Structures are given as C-alpha cells and as structure tokens.
Coordinates of C-alpha atoms and ligand atoms in Angstrom, one line a residue:
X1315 CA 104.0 62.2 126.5
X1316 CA 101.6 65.0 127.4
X1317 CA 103.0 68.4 127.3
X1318 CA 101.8 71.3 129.8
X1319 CA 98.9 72.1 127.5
X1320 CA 97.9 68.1 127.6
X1321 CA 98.4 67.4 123.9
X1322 CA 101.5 65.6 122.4
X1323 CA 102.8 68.5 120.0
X1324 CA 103.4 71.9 120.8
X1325 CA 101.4 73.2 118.2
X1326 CA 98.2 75.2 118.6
X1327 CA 96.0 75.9 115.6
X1328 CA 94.6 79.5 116.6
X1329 CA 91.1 79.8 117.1
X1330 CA 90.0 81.8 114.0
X1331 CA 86.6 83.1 114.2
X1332 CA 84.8 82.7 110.7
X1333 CA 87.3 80.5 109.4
X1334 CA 88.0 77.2 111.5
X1335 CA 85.3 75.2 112.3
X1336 CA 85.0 71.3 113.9
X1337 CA 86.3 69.6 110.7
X1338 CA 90.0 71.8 111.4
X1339 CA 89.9 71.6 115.5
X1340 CA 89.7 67.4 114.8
X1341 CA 92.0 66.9 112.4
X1342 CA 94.3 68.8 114.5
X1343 CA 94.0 67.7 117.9
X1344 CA 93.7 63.9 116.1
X1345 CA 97.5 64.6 114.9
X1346 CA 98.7 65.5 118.2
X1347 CA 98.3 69.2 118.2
X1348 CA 95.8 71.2 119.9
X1349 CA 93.0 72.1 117.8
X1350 CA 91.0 75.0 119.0
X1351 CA 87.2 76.2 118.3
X1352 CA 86.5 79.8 117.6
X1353 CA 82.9 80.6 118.9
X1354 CA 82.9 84.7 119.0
X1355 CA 80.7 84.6 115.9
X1356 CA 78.5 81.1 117.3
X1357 CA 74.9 81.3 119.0
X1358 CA 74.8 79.3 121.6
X1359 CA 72.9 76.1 119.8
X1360 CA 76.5 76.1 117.4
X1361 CA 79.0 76.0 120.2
X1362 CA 76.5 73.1 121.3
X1363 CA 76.4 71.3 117.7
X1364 CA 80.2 72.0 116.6
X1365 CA 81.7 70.7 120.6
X1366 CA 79.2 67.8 119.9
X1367 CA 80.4 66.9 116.7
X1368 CA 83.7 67.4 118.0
X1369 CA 83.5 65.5 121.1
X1370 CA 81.6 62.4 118.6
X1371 CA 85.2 62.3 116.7
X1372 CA 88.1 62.5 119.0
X1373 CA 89.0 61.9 121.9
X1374 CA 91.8 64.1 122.0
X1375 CA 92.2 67.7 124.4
X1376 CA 91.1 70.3 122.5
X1377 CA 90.4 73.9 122.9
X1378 CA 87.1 76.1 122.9
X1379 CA 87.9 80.3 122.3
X1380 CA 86.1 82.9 123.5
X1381 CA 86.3 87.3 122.8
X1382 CA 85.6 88.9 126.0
X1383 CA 85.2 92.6 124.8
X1384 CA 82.7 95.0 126.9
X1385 CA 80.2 95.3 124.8
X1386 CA 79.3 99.2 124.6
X1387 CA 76.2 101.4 123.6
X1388 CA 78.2 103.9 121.4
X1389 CA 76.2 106.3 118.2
X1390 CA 77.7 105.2 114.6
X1391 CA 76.6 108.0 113.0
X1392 CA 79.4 109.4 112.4
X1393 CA 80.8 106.1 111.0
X1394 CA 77.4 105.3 108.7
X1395 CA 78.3 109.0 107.0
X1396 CA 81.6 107.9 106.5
X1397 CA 80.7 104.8 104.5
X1398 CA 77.5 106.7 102.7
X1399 CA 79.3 107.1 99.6
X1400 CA 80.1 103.8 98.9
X1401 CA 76.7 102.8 99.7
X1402 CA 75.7 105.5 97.0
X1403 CA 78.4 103.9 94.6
X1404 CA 76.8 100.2 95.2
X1405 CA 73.3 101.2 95.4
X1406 CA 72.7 99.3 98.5
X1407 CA 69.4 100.7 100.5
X1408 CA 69.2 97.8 103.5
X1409 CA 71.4 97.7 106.2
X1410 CA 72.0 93.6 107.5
X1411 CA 72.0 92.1 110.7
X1412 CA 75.5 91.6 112.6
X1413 CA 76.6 88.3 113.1
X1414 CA 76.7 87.0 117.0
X1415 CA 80.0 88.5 118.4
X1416 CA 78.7 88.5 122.0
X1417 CA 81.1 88.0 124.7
X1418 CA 81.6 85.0 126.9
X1419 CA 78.7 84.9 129.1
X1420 CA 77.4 82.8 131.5
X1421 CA 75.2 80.7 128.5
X1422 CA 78.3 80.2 126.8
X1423 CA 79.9 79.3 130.3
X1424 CA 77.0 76.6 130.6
X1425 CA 78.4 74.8 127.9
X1426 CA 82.1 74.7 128.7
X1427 CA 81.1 73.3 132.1
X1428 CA 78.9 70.2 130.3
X1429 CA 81.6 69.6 127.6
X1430 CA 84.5 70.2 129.6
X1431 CA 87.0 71.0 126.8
X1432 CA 90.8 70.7 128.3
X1433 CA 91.9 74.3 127.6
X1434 CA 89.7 77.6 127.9
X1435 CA 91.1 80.5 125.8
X1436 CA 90.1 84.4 125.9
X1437 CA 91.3 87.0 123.5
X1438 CA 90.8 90.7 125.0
X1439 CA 91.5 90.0 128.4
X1440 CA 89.6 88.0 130.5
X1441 CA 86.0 87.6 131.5
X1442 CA 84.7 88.3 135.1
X1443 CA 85.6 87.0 137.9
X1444 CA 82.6 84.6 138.7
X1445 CA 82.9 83.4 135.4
X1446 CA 86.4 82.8 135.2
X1447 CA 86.2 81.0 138.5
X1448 CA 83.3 78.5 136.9
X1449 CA 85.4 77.7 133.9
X1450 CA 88.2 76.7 136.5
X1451 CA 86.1 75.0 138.4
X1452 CA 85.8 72.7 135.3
X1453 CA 89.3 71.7 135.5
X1454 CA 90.3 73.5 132.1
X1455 CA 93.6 75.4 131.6
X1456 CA 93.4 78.9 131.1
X1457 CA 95.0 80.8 128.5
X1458 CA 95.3 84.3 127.3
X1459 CA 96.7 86.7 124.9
X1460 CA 99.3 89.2 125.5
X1461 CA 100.6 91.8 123.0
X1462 CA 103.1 93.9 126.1
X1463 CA 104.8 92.5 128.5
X1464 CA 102.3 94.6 131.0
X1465 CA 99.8 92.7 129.7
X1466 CA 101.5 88.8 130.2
X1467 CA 101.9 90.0 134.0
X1468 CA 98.3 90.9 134.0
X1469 CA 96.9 87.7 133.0
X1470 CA 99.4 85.9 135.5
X1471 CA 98.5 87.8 138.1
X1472 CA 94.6 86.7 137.5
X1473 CA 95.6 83.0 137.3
X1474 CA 96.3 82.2 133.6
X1475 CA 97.8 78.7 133.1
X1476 CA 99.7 79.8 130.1
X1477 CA 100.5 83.2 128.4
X1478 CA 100.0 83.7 124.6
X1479 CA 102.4 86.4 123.5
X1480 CA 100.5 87.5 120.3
X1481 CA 103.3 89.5 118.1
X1482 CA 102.8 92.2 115.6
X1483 CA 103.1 90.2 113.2
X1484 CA 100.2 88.1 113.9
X1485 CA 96.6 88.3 111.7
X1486 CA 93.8 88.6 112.9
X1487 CA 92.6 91.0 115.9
X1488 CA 95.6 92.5 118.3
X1489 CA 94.2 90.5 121.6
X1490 CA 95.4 94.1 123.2
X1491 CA 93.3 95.0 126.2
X1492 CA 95.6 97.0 128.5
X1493 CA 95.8 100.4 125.5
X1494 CA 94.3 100.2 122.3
X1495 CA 97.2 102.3 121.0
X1496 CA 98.8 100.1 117.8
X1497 CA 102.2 102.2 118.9
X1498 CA 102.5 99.9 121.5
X1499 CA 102.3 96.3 119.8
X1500 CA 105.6 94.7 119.8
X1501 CA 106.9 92.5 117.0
X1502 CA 107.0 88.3 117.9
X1503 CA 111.1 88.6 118.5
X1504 CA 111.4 91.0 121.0
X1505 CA 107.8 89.9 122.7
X1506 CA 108.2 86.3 123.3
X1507 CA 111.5 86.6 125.6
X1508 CA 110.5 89.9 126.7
X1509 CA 107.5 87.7 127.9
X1510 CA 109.1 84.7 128.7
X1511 CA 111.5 86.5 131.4
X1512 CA 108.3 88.5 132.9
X1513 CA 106.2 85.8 133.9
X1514 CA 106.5 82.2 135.9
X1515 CA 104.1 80.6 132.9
X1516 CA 104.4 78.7 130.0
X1517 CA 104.7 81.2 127.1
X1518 CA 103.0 80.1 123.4
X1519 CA 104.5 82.1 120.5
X1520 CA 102.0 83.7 117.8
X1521 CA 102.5 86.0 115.2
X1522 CA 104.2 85.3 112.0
X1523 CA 105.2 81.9 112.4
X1524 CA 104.2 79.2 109.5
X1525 CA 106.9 77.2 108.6
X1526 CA 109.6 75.1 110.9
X1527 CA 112.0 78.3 110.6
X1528 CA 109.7 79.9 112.6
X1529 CA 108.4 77.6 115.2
X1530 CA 112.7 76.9 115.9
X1531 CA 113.2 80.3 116.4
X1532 CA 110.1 80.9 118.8
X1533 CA 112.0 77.7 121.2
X1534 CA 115.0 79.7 120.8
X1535 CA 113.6 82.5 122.4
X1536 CA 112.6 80.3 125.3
X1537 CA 108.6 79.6 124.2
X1538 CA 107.0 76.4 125.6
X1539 CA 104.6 76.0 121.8
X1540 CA 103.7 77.9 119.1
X1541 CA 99.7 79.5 118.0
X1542 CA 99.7 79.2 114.7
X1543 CA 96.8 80.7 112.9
X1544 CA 97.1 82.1 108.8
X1545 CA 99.4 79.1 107.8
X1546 CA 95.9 76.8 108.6
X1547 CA 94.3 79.0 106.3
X1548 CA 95.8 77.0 103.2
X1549 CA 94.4 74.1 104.5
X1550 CA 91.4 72.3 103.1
X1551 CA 89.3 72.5 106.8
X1552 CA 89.5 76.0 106.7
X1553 CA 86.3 77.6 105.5
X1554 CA 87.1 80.8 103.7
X1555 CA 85.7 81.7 100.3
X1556 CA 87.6 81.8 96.9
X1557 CA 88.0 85.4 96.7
X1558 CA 89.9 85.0 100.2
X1559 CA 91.9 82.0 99.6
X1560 CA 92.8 83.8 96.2
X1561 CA 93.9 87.0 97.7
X1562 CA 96.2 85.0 100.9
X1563 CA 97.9 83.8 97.5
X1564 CA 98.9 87.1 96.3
X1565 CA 101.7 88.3 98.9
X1566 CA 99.9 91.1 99.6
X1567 CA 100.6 93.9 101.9
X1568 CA 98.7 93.6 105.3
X1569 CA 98.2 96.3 108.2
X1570 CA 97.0 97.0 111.9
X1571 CA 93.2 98.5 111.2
X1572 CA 90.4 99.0 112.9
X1573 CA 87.7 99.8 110.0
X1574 CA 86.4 96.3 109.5
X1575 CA 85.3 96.1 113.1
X1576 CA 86.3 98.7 115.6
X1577 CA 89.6 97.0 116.7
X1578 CA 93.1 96.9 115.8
X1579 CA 93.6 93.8 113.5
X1580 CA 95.8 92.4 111.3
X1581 CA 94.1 92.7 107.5
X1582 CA 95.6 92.6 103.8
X1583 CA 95.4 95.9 102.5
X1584 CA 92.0 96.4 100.4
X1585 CA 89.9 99.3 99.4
X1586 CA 88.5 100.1 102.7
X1587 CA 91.8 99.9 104.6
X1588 CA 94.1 102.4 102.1
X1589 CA 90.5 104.7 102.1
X1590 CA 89.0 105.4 105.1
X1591 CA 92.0 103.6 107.6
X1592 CA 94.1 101.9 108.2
X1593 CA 93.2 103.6 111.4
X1594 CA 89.7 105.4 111.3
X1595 CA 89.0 107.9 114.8
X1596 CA 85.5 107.4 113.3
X1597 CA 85.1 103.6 113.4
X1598 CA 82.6 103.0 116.8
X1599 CA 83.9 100.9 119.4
X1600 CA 84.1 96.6 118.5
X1601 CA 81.7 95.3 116.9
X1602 CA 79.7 97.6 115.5
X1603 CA 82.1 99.3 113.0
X1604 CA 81.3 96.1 111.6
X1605 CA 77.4 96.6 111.4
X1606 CA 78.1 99.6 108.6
X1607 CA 80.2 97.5 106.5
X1608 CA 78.5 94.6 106.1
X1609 CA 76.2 95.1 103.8
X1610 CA 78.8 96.9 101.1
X1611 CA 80.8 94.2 101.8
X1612 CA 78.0 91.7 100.6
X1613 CA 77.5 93.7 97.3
X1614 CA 80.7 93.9 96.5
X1615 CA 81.5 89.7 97.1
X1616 CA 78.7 89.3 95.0
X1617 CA 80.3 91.3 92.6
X1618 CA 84.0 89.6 93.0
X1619 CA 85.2 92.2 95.3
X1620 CA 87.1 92.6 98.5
X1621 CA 87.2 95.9 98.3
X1622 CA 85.5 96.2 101.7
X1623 CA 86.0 92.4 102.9
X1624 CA 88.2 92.4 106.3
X1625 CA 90.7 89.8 105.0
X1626 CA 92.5 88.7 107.9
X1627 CA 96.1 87.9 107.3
X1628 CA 99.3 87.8 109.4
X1629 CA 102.7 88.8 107.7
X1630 CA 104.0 85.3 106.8
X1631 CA 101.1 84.0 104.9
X1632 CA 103.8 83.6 101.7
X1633 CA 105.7 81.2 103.9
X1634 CA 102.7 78.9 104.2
X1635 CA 101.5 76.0 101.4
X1636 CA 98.2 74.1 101.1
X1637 CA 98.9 70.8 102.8
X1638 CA 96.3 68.9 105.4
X1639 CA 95.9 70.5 108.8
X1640 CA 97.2 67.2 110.3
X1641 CA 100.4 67.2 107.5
X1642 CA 100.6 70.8 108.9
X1643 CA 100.6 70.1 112.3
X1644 CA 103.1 67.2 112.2
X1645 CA 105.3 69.2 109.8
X1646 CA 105.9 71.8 112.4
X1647 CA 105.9 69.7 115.1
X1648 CA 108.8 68.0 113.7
X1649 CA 111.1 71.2 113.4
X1650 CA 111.4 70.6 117.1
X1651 CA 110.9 67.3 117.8
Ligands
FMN157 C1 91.5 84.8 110.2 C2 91.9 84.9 111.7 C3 90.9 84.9 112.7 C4 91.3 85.0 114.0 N1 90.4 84.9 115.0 C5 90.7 84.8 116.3 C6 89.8 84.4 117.3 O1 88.6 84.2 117.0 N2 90.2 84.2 118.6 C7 91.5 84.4 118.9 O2 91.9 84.3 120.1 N3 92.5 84.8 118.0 C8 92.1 84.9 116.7 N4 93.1 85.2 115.7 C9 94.5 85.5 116.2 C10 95.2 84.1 116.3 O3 94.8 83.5 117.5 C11 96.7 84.3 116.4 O4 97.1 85.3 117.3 C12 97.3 84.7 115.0 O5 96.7 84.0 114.0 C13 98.8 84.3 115.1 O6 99.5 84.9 114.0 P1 99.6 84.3 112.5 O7 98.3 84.5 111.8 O8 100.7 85.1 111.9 O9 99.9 82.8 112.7 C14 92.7 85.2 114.4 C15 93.7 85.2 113.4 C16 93.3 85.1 112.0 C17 94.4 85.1 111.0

C-alpha cells in the first residue's frame, strides 16, 4: 500500500549532494523506500545520464533534489586572505574551478518535466514561482525543508505537499532560509511536533535519526516518515572516499559551520572548522566560500588530510553500521511496521 509520498516504506534516503548517486537512489526505492537523487553539484548532461540510468532500473517513485540558493556577486577577498597562510603552508599557487552548485533553473526544470520523477525536493526554500508551477504541472509532490516552525508554515503556505522538519541534529547544510542565524535551529524533538501541530501537511522527520530508536520516536512525535541521510553513508552505494568513511568511524565531534561553503552545515570538527570557524563573518555568501578552499583541500587529500575537507556528518553517525542501502531501508522500515 502506497503511502502519501507513493512508496511503500516511510523511509526517505536524503539527497546528499557528492555522496549518493543512482546506484543508492535504486537500491533504495527497489526496497520500498524512497530513494532520492542529489543534483546541486550535476551539470545538466548528469541529471540526464544518472535519472536515465535510474529510470533503466526501477520502476519504483523516486525522488530528484534540487538547492535553490540566490546565487550572489559578493568580493572574497577578505576570505582568500583569510586562507593565505595555509596556502603558504601547502605551497599551493593555482586556484581550481568550483564544482556546479547552480540553482534549479529552468534547464534543470526541462528535465524534471521529461522524466517525471514522483517527488520534487528543494533545500533553501523554494524556487520561483513559474518554476515551481512547471514542476507541479508534472504531477510531482513537492517537498521542502524546514528548520523553525516559521519556516514549515512558509512552505505550506506556497503549496508544499509535505514538510521536512530538518533538526539540529541533522548533517549536512541547515535547509534554513527564513534567518541564517544558527541561534535559531531547533533540535529534531522539539521541531518535529512543534511542526507537526503548525501545519495541515504530512511532516518527514530528519536530523539524527539512524537506527529503529529513532525512526519510533520520530512516529511518536506525530511524523508521517523519516529523511534519513548519514546512516546511508555506511553503506556500500555511497560514494565517499576512505579518508571520509574512516573519519564517520571515529565518533567525532561535529558542528553548525559555515567555512566550507558559506552556509550553516553540519560538519565533523577538522582543522579548518576549530581555526578559522566554526562560524567565519569572513566566509562570502554560498558557494563561493567554497571556491578558496578547494584547492587546500585537494593538497591536503593528496597528502591524507582532512584538515580542510568539509566532512559532513549529522550527530548520530555512531548509531549507524555498514549494511546494504536496501538492508538499511527495510531495517528501519521495520521499527514501525
Ligand atoms: C553528506 C550530506 C549531504 C547532504 N546534501 C543534501 C542535499 O544535497 N540536499 C538536501 O536536501 N539535503 C542534503 N543533506 C541534508 C539531508 O537531507 C538531511 O536533512 C540530513 O542528512 C538528516 O540528518 P542525518 O544526517 O542526521 O540523518 C545532506 C546531508 C549530508 C549528511
């Protein structure tokens, strides 16, 4: 029986951007969940290839992700000095192109309309109106994050289908779009119901839920499914590197920072984070904090290093194991099945 989100479990695999790609979003949506593709860092020609792929190997509703930031014209000067002495300390001369991270445009908008996937989600907000209005025209389900309750009415108020209330505890970037003051973020607990009472939607808990514990207690507080993103970062689909998978091992420390790209996130704490953050007034608007980092994060991975690699974790990694996306998706869906 289909659910309000049209899959059989109420488990969502977060869109992770750099870290899920089409093996993940089939595996999961094949087991009943809702597997969803990340395509903030895609060109266009990717979204095309990985929704093709995907499309070739199930069947099954499935969900394409989207940032919708306002891209700004904004001087990193400031930002480049802060970071010149580790690029003295690494000897590193060339500065490196910024991956994608455009916002859903009208291209990208093309795409949902020819491959129809069953559920659209945004993170920061939502896009225009005219495009919003195409991707509804498609016949997709709409879904946002939240991280205040201000924010959950916001997205209901411009027709959402279903709210994600994105605790503190969640890795990854704070979808916040409302105030992009980390004092307001509210832990998963208090969010979800707070959510849940504020709104006539479907509400999908995120944020620091990775085992069945979790996803009981996010039913409990009245939530329709659970996002679940750094738990499917033990699995086998997901592609991160060694030195990442190593340090989501280690039960380290994360934090709210906005030196790895210019907006709040969820990281593990590293080099860059206890230095120049966790919360930098110098780091230019999202993305291009991102564009001064990169290439003294690439010399230092080459070297075995994340000292400057924005590790995104949420707060509950230690409560997740390496299993199969689909074991993990079942496993979880069983807790309330
Ligand atoms: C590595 C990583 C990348 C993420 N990238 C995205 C993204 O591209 N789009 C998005 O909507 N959310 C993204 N998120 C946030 C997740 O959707 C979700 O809110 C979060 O993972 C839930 O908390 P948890 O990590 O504790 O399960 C990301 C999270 C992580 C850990």
């Amino acid at each position: 029986v289909a659910n309000f989100l049209g899959v059989e479990l109420p488990i969502v695999q977060a869109p992770m951007a750099g870290t899920v790609g089409s093996a993940m979003v089939i595996a999961v949506s094949e087991a009943g969940g809702l597997g969803s593709l990340p395509c903030a860092l895609l060109d266009h020609a990717t979204i095309r290839s990985e929704l093709e792929a995907i499309r070739a190997a199930t069947k099954k509703p499935i969900n394409v992700n989207f940032f919708c930031h306002q891209p700004r014209e904004v001087d990193d000067s400031a930002w480049r000095n802060a970071l010149a002495m580790y690029y003295d300390e690494l000897g590193v001369t060339e500065p490196m192109p910024l991956a994608n991270r455009t916002p859903f445009d009208a291209e990208a908008c093309a795409l949902v309309e020819e491959f129809r996937p069953e559920v659209v989600s945004f993170h920061f907000g939502l896009p225009e109106h005219a495009l919003l209005t195409r991707v509804r025209a498609t016949g997709a389900k709409i879904v946002s994050s939240a991280t205040t309750v201000d924010e959950a009415r916001y997205l209901a108020d411009h027709g959402c289908d279903a709210i994600i209330a994105q605790g503190f505890e969640a890795g990854g970037h704070r979808g916040m779009f409302l105030s992009d003051d980390p004092a307001t973020q509210i832990g998963t607990i208090a969010l979800v119901p707070r959510v849940v009472d504020a709104v006539p939607l479907p509400v999908i808990a995120a944020g620091g839920i990775a085992d069945e514990r979790g996803v009981r207690a996010a039913f409990a507080l009245g939530a329709s499914a659970v996002q679940v993103g750094t738990a499917y970062l033990f699995c086998p689909e997901a592609k991160i590197s060694p030195l990442y998978r190593t340090a989501l091992a280690r039960e380290a420390d994360t934090v709210i920072t906005n030196v790895f790209t210019g907006r709040p996130a969820r990281a593990i704490v590293n080099r860059l984070t206890r230095e120049k953050g966790p919360i930098s007034p110098l780091a230019p608007a999202f993305p291009l904090a991102a564009k001064a980092v990169m290439p003294i994060r690439a010399r230092a991975e080459a070297a075995g290093s994340t000292d400057f690699t924005s590790l995104w974790s949420g707060q509950a990694a230690s409560l997740a194991r390496p299993e199969t996306a689909s074991d993990l998706t079942r496993r979880l869906a069983r807790a309330v099945g």
